[in-house]
PDB file of C-alpha atoms in Angstrom:
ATOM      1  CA  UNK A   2      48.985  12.911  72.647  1.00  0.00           C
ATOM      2  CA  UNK A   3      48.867   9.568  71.121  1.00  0.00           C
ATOM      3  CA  UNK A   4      49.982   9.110  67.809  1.00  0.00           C
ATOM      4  CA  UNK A   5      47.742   6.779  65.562  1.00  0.00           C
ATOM      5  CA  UNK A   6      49.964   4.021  63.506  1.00  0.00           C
ATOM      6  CA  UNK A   7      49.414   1.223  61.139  1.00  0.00           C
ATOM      7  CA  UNK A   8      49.061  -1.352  63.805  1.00  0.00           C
ATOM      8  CA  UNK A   9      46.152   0.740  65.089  1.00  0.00           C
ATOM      9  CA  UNK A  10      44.391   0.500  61.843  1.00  0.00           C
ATOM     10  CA  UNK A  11      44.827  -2.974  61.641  1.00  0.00           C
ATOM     11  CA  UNK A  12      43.271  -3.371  65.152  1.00  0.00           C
ATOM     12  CA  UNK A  13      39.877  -1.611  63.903  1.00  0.00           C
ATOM     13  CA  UNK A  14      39.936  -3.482  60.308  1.00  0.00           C
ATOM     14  CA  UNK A  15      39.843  -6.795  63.098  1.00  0.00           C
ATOM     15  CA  UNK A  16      37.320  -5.028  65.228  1.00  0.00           C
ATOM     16  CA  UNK A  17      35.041  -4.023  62.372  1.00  0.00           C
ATOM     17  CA  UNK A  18      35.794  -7.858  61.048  1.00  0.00           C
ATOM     18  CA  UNK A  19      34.693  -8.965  64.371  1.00  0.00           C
ATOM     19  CA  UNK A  20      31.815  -7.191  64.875  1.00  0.00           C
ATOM     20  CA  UNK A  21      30.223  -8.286  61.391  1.00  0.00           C
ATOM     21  CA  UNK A  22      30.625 -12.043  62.241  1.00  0.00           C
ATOM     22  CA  UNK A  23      29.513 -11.674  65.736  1.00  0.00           C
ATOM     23  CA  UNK A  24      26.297  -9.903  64.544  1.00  0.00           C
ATOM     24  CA  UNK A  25      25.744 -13.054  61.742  1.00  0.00           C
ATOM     25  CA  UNK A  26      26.329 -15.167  64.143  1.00  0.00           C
ATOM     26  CA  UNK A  27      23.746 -13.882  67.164  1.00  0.00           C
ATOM     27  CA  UNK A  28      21.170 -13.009  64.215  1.00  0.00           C
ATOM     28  CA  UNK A  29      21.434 -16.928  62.540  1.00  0.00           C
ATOM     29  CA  UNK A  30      21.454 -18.695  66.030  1.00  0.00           C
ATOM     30  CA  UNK A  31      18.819 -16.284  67.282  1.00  0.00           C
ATOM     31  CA  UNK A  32      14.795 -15.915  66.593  1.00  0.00           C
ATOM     32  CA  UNK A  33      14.078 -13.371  68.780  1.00  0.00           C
ATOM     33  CA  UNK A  34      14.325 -10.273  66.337  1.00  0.00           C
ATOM     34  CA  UNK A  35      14.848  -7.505  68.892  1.00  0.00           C
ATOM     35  CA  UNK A  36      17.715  -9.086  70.817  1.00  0.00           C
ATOM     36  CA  UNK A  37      19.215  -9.626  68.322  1.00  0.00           C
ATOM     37  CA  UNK A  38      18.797  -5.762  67.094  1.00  0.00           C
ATOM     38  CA  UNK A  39      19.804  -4.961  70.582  1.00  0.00           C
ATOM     39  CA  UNK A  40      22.871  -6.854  70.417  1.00  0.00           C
ATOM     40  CA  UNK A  41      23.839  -5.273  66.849  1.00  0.00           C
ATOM     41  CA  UNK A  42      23.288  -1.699  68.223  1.00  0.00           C
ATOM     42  CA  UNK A  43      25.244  -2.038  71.646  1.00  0.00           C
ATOM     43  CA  UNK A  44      28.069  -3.863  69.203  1.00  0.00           C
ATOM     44  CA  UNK A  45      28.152  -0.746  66.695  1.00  0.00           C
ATOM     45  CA  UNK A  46      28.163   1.986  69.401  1.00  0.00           C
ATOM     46  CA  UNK A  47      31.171   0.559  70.901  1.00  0.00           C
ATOM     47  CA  UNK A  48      32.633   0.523  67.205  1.00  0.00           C
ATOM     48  CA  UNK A  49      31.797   4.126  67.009  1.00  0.00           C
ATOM     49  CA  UNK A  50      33.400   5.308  70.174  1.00  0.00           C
ATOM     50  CA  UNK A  51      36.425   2.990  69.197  1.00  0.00           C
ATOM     51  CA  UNK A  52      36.737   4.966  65.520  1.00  0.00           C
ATOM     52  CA  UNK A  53      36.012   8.401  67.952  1.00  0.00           C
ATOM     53  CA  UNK A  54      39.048   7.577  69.584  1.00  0.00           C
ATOM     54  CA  UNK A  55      41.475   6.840  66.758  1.00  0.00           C
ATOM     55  CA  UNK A  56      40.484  10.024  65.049  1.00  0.00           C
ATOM     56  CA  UNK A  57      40.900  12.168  67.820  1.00  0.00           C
ATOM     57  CA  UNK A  58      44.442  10.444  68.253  1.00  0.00           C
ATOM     58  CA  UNK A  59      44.957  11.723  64.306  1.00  0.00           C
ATOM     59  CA  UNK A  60      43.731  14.949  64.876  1.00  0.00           C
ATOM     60  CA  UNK A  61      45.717  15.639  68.146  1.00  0.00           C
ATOM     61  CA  UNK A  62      48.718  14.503  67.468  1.00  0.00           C
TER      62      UNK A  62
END
């Protein structure tokens, strides 16, 4: 099993980083309300499958 390390946890503080400007960013340039909730739900799903992961590297290792 994969081991999770420090670099890993950097990765998700980006990720997480990335997500939160990329959902300012589509919900400032964009007036339609629920694309823009769309967009922020598909974004945080694949942030919560992405954390999944890492803690199933921590707990299997």
């Amino acid at each position: 099993m994969k081991t999770i390390s420090l670099p890993a946890w950097k990765d998700a503080f980006v990720y997480s980083v990335w997500i939160l400007s990329s959902i300012l960013f589509h919900s400032i340039n964009s007036n339609d309300t629920v694309s823009s909730l769309h967009f922020s739900t598909v974004i945080i799903s694949r942030f919560i499958f992405f954390l999944f992961e890492n803690y199933f590297y921590i707990t299997n290792w």
